[in-house]
CSV table of C-alpha atoms and ligand atoms in Angstrom, one decimal:
chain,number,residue,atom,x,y,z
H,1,UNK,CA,0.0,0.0,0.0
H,2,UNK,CA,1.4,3.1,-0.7
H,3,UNK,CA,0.8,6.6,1.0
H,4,UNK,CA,-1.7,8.6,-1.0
H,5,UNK,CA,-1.0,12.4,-0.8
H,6,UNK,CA,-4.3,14.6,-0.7
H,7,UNK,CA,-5.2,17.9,-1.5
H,8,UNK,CA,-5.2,20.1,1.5
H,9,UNK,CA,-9.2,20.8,1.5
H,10,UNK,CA,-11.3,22.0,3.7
H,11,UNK,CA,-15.4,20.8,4.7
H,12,UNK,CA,-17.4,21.8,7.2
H,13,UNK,CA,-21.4,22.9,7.7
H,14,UNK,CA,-24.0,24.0,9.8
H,15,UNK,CA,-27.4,22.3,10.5
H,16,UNK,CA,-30.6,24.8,10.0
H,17,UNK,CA,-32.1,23.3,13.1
H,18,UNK,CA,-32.7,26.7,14.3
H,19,UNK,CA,-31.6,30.8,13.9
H,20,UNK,CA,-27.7,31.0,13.7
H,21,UNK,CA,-25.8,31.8,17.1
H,22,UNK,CA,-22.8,34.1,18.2
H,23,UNK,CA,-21.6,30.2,18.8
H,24,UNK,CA,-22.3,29.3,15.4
H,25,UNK,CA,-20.4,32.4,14.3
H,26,UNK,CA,-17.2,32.9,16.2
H,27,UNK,CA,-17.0,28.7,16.5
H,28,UNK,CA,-17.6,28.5,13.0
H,29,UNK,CA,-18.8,30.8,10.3
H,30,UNK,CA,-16.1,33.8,10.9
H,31,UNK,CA,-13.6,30.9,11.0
H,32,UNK,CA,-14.8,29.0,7.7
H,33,UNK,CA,-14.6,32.5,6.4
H,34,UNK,CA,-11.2,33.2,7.2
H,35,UNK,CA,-9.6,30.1,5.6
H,36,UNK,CA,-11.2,31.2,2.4
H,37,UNK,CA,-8.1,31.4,-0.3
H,38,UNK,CA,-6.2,29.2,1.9
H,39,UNK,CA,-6.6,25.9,0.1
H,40,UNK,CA,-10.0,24.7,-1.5
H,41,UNK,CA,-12.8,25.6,1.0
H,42,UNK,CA,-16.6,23.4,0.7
H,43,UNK,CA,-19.1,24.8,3.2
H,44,UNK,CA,-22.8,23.1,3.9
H,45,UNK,CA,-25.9,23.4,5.4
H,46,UNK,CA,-26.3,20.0,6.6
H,47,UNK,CA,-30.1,19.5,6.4
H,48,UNK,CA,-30.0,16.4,7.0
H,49,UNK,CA,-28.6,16.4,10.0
H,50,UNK,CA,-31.5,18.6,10.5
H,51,UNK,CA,-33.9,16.0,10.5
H,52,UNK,CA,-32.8,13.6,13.1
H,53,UNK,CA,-34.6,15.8,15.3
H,54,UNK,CA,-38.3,16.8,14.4
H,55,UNK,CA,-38.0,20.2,11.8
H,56,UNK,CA,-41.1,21.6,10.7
H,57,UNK,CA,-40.9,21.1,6.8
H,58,UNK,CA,-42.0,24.5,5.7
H,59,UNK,CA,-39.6,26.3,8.4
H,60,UNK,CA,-36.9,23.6,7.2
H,61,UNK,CA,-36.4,25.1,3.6
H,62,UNK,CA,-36.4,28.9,4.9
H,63,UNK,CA,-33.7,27.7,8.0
H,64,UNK,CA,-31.8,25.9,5.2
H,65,UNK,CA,-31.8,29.4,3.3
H,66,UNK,CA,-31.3,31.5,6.3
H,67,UNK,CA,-27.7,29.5,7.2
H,68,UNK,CA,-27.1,29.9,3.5
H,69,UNK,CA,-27.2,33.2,3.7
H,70,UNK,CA,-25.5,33.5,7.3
H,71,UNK,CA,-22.6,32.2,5.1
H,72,UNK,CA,-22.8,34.3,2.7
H,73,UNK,CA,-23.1,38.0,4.7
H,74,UNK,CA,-20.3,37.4,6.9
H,75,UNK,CA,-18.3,37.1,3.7
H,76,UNK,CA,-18.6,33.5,2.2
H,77,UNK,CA,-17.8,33.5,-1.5
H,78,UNK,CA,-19.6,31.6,-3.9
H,79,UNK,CA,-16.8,32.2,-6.5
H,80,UNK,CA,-14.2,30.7,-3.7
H,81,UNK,CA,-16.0,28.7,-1.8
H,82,UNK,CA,-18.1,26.0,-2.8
H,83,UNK,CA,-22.0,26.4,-0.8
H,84,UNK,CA,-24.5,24.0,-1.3
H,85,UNK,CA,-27.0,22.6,0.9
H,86,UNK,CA,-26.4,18.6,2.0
H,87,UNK,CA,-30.0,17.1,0.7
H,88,UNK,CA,-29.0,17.7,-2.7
H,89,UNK,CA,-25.8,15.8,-3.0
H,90,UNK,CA,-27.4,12.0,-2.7
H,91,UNK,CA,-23.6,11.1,-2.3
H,92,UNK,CA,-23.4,12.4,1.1
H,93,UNK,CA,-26.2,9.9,2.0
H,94,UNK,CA,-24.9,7.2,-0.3
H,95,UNK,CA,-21.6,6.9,1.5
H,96,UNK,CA,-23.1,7.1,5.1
H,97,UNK,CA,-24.7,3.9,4.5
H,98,UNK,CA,-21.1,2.1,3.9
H,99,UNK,CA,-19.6,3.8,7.0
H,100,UNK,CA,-22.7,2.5,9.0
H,101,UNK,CA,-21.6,-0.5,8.0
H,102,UNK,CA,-18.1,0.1,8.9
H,103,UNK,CA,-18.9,1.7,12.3
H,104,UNK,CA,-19.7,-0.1,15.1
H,105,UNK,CA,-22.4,0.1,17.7
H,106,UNK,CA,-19.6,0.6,20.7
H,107,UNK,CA,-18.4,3.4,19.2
H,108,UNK,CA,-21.9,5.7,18.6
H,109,UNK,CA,-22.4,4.1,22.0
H,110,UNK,CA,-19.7,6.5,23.3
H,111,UNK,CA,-20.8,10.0,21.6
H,112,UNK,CA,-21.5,12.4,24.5
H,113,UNK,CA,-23.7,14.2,21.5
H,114,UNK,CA,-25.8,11.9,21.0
H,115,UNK,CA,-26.5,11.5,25.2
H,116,UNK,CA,-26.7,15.1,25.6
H,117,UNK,CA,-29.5,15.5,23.1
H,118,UNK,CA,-31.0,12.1,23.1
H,119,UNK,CA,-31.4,13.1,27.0
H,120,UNK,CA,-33.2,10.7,29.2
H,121,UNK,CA,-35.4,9.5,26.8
H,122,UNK,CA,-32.8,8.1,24.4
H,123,UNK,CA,-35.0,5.0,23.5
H,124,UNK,CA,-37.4,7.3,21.6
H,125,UNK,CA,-34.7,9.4,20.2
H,126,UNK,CA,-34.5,8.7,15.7
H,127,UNK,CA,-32.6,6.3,14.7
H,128,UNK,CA,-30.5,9.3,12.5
H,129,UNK,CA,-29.9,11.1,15.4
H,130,UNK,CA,-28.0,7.9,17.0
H,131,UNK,CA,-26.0,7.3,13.3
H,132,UNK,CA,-25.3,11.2,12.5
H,133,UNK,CA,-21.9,11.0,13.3
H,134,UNK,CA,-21.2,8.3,10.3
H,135,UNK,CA,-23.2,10.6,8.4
H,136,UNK,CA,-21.1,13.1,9.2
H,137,UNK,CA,-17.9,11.0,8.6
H,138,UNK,CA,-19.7,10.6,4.7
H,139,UNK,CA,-20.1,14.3,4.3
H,140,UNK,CA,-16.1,14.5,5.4
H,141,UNK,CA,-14.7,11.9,4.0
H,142,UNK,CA,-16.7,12.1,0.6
H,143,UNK,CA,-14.7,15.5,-0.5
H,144,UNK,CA,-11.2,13.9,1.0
H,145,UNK,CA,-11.4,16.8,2.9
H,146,UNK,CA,-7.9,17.6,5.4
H,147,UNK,CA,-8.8,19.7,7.5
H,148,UNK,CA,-12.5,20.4,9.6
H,149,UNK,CA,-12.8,23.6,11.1
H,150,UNK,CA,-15.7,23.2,14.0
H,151,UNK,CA,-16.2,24.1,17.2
H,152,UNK,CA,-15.0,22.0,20.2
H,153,UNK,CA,-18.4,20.1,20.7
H,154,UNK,CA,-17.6,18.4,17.2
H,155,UNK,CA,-13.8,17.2,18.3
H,156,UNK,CA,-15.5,13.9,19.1
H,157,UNK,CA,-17.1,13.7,15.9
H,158,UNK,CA,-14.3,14.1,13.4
H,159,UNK,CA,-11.9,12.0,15.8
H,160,UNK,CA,-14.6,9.2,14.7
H,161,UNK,CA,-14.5,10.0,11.4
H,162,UNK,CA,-10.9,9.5,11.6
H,163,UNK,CA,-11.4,6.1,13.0
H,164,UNK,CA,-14.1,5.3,10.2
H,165,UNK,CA,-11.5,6.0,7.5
H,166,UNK,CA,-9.1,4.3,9.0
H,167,UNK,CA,-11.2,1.2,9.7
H,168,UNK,CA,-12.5,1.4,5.9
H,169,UNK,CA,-9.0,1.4,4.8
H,170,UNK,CA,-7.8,-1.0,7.0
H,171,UNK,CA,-10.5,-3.4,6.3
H,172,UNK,CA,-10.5,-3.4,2.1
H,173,UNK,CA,-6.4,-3.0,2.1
H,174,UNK,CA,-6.6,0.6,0.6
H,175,UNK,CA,-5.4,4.3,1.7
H,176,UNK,CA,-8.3,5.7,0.0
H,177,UNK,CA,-9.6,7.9,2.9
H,178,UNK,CA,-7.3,10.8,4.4
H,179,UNK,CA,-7.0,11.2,8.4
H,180,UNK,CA,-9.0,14.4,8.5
H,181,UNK,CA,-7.5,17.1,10.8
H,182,UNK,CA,-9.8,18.5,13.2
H,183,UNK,CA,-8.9,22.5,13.4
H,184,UNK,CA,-10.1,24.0,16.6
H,185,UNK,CA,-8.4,27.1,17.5
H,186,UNK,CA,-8.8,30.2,18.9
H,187,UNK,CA,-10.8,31.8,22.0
H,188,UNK,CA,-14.2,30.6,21.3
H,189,UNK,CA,-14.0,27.2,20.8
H,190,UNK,CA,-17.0,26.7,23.1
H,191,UNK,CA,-19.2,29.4,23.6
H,192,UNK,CA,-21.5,29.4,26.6
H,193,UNK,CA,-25.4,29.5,27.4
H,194,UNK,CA,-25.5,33.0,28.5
H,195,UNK,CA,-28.3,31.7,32.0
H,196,UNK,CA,-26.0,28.7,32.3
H,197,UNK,CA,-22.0,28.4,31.9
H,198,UNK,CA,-21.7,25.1,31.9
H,199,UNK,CA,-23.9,24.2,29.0
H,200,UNK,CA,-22.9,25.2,25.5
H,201,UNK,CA,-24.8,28.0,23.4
H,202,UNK,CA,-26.9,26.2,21.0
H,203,UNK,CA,-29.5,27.0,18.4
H,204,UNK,CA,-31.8,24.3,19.2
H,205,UNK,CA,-31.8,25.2,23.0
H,206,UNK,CA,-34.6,25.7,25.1
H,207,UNK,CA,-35.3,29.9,25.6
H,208,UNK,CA,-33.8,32.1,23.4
H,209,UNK,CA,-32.5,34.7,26.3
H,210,UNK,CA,-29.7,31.8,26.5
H,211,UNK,CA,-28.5,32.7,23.2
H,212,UNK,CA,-27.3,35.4,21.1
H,213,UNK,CA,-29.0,35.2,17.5
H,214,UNK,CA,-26.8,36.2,14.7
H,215,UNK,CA,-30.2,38.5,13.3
H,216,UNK,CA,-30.5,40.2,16.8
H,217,UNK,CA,-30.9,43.7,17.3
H,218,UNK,CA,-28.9,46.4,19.2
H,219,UNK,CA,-31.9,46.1,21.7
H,220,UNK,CA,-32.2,42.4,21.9
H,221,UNK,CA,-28.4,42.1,22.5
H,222,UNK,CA,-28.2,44.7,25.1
H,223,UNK,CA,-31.1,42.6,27.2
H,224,UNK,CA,-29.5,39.7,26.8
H,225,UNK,CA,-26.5,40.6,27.8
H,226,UNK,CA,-27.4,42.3,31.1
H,227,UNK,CA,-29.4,39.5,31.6
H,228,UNK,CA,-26.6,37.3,31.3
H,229,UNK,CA,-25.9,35.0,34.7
H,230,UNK,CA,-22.6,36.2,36.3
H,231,UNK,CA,-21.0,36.2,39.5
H,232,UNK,CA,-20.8,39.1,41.9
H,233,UNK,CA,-16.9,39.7,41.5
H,234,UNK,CA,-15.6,41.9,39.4
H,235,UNK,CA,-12.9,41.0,36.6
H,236,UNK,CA,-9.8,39.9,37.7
H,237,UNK,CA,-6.7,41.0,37.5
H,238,UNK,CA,-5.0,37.9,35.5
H,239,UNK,CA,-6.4,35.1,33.2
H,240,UNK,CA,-6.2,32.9,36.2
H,241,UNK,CA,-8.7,34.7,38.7
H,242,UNK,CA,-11.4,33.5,35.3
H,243,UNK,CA,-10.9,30.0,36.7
H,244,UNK,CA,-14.2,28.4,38.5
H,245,UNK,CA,-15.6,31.4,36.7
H,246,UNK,CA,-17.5,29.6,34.1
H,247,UNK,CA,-20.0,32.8,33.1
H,248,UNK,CA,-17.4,35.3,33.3
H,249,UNK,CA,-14.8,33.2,31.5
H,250,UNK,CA,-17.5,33.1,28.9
H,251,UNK,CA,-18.4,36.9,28.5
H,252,UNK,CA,-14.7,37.6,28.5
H,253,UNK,CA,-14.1,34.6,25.7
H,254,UNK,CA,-16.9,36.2,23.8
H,255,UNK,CA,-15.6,39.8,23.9
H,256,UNK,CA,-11.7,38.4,22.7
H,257,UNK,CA,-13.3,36.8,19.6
H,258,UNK,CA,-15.2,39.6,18.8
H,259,UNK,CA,-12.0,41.9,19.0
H,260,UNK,CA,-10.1,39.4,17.3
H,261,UNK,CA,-7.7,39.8,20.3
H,262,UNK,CA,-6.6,37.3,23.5
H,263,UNK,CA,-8.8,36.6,26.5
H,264,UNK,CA,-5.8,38.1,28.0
H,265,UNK,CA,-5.4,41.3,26.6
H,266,UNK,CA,-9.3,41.9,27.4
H,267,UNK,CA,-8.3,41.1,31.3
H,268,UNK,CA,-5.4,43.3,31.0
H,269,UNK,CA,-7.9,46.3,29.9
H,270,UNK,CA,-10.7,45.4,32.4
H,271,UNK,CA,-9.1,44.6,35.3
H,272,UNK,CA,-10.9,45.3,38.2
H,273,UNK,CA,-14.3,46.4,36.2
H,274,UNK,CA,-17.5,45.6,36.9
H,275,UNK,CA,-20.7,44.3,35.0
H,276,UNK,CA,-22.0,47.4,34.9
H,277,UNK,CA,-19.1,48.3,33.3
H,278,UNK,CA,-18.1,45.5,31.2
H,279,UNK,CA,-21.6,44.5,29.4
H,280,UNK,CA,-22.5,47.5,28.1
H,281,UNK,CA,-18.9,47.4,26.4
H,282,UNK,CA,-19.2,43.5,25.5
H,283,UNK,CA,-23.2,44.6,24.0
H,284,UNK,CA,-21.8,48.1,22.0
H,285,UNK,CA,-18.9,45.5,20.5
H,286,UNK,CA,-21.0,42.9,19.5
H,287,UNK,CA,-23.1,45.3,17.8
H,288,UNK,CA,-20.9,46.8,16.1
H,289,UNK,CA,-20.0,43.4,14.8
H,290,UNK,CA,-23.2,41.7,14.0
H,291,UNK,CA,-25.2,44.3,12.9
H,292,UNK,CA,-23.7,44.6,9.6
H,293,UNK,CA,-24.1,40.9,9.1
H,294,UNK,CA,-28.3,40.9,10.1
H,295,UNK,CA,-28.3,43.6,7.8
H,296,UNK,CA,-27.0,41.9,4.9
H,297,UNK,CA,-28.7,38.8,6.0
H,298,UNK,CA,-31.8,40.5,5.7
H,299,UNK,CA,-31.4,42.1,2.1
H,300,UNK,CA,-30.3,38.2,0.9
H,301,UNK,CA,-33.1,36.7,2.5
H,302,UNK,CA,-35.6,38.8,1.1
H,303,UNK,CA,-34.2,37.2,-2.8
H,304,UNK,CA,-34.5,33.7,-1.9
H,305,UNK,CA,-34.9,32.6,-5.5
H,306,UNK,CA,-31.1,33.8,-5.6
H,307,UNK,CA,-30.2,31.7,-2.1
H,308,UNK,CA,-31.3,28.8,-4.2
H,309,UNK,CA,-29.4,29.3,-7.3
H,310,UNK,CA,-26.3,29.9,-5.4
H,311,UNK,CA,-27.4,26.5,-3.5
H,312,UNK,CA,-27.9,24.9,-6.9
H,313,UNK,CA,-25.0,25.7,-8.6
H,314,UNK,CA,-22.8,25.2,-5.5
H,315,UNK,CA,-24.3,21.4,-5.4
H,316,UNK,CA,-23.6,21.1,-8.9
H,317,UNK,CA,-19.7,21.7,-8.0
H,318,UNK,CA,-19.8,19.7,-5.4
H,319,UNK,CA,-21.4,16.8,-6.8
H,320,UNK,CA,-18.5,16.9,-9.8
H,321,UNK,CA,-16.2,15.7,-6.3
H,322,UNK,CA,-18.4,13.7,-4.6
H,323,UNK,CA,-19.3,11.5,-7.4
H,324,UNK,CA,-16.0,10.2,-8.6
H,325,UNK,CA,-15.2,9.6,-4.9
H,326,UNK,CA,-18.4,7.7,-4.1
H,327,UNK,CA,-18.1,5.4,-7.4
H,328,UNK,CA,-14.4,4.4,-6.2
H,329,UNK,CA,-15.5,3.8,-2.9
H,330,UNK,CA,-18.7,1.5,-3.9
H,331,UNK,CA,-15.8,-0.3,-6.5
H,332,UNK,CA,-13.1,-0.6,-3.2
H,333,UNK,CA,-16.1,-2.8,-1.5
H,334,UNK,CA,-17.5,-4.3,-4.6
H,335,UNK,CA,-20.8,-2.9,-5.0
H,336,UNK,CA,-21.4,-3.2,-8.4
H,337,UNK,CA,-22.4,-0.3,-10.8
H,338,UNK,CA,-23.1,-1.4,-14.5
S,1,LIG,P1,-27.9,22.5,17.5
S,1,LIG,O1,-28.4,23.0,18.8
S,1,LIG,O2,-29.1,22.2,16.5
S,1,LIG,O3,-27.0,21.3,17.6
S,1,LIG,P2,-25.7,24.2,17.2
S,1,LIG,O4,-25.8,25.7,17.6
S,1,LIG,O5,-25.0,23.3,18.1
S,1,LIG,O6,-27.1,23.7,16.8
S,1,LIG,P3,-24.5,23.0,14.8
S,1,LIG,O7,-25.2,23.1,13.5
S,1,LIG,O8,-24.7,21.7,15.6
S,1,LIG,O9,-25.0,24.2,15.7
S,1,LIG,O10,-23.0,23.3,14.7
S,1,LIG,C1,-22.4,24.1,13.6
S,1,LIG,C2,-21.0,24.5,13.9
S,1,LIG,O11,-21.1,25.5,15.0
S,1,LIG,C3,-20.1,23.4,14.5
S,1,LIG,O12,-18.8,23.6,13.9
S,1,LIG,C4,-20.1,23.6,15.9
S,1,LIG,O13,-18.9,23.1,16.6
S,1,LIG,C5,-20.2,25.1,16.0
S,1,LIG,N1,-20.8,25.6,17.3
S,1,LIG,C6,-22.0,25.3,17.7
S,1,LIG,N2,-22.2,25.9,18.9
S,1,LIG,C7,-21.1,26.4,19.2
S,1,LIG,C8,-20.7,27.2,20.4
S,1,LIG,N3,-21.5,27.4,21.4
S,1,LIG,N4,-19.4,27.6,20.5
S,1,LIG,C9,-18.5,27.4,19.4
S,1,LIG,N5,-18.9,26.7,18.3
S,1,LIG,C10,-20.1,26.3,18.2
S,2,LIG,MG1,-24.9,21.2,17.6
């Protein structure tokens, strides 16, 4: 067996299960953004993933445009980037049925994912949302893709996918899969519920005071913000004092992205400060930041005849990948295709 070289490429998406975060955009969109130019760069809106939990169908296709144009206002390119929605690449679904059958049951067994949203009732949880992580493996592994940027509650995920393509290569003698890089770096690798710092900020979560919405206004974020569950102390005076601090650690976290600085350089300059203080400054920047974005996402969402074509011709693109890849894989196991 020889050692294949790949293409440094990059996949990653976002599921329209609900209004995009400040999570979703300093853990993922701002990041996918930035590697633009870099190497090859494939973004989705994984719809479905969508569906392993219940999605009202007619709030599904405007979500799935609403990502799509998430991506798109905070500087996605459709001429360098390829953007498609998931759905429409049968591939992605086509090779998640090979790695189901290359994953075991032990290891979905151990995704904390799948606990945390199964919850207690896991036995009535869809049978997608206990496989997603092979699908997600297909949607990975079907575009060779190197390198994953996500946030750190997917680490787990693309470490399986890893394991997947190496169990697939192990098991037909090949080196037809790549060992996928996860890339999770930066300050706001996990950003926190804003009423509870030990649970992450998520757009499928319970009341929507625990979240930042990407399409919020100056007045929304302000509330929520003051709103935000802290402790009585003021900021400390080194990174250190933020430890046990789980909900200042967070609004601190949240202010470095945003300022595209260190979690330490924001201590250094409010050292000492209060909330009264520090909110206000963490709303005005966050703002500044997303306001321009909700804007833009509003003027693209009111054309979503052009959301789809962009969607359409980006799943074209991506199909001209996915498609050679797929028929190699179904020839490495033998499935025959006359
Ligand atoms: P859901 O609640 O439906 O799971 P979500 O907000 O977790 O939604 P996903 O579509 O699951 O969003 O994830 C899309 C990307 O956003 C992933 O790369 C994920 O790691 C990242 N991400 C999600 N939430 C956060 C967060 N709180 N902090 C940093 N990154 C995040
Ligand atoms: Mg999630």
């Amino acid at each position: 067996m020889t050692d294949r070289t790949f293409t440094p490429r990059v996949f990653s998406g976002i599921k329209p299960s609900g209004g995009l975060t400040l999570g979703n955009y300093l853990g993922a969109i701002k990041r996918f953004v930035g590697m633009q130019g870099q190497m090859q760069t494939i973004y989705c809106v994984v719809d479905l993933h969508a569906i392993t939990v219940w999605q009202d169908p007619k709030a599904l296709a405007d979500m799935t445009r609403e990502v799509a144009a998430g991506y798109l206002a905070a500087g996605l390119d459709p001429t360098q980037s390829i953007l498609f929605n998931q759905s429409q690449v049968a591939a992605h679904a086509e090779l998640a049925w090979i790695f189901n059958c290359v994953a075991r049951v032990g290891w979905m067994n151990r995704m904390t994912q799948f606990k945390d949203k199964a919850g207690a009732n896991a036995e009535k949880a869809s049978l997608g949302l206990y496989a997603y992580p092979s699908l997600m493996a297909a949607d990975i592994l079907l575009y060779h893709a190197t390198h994953v940027p996500v946030g750190e509650d997917q680490k787990q995920h693309v470490e399986l996918t890893r394991d997947i393509a190496a169990k697939f290569n192990h098991d037909f003698k090949t080196d037809f899969f790549p060992m996928t890089e996860p890339v999770i770096e930066g300050p706001a690798m996990r950003i926190m519920n804003l009423r509870d710092g030990t649970k992450k900020m998520s757009k499928s979560g319970e009341s929507d005071m625990e979240r930042i919405n990407m399409t919020d206004d100056a007045d929304k974020i302000a509330k929520k913000l003051k709103k935000a569950k802290t402790d009585p102390e003021p900021l400390p005076e080194t990174l250190d004092g933020l430890k046990d601090r789980p909900e200042a650690r967070n609004l601190v976290e949240i202010y470095a992205a945003l300022n595209e600085t260190t979690a330490e350089a924001v201590i250094a300059e409010y050292a000492g400060a209060g909330w009264g203080r520090f909110k206000p400054a963490l709303a005005d920047l966050a703002v500044a930041k997303l306001a321009p974005i909700a804007d833009e996402m509003g003027r693209l969402m009111a054309d979503p005849a052009e959301i789809d074509r962009i969607l359409g011709e980006g799943a074209q693109k991506a199909r001209e990948i996915a498609q050679p890849v797929l028929a190699e894989a179904y020839d490495i196991v033998g499935l025959l295709r006359s």
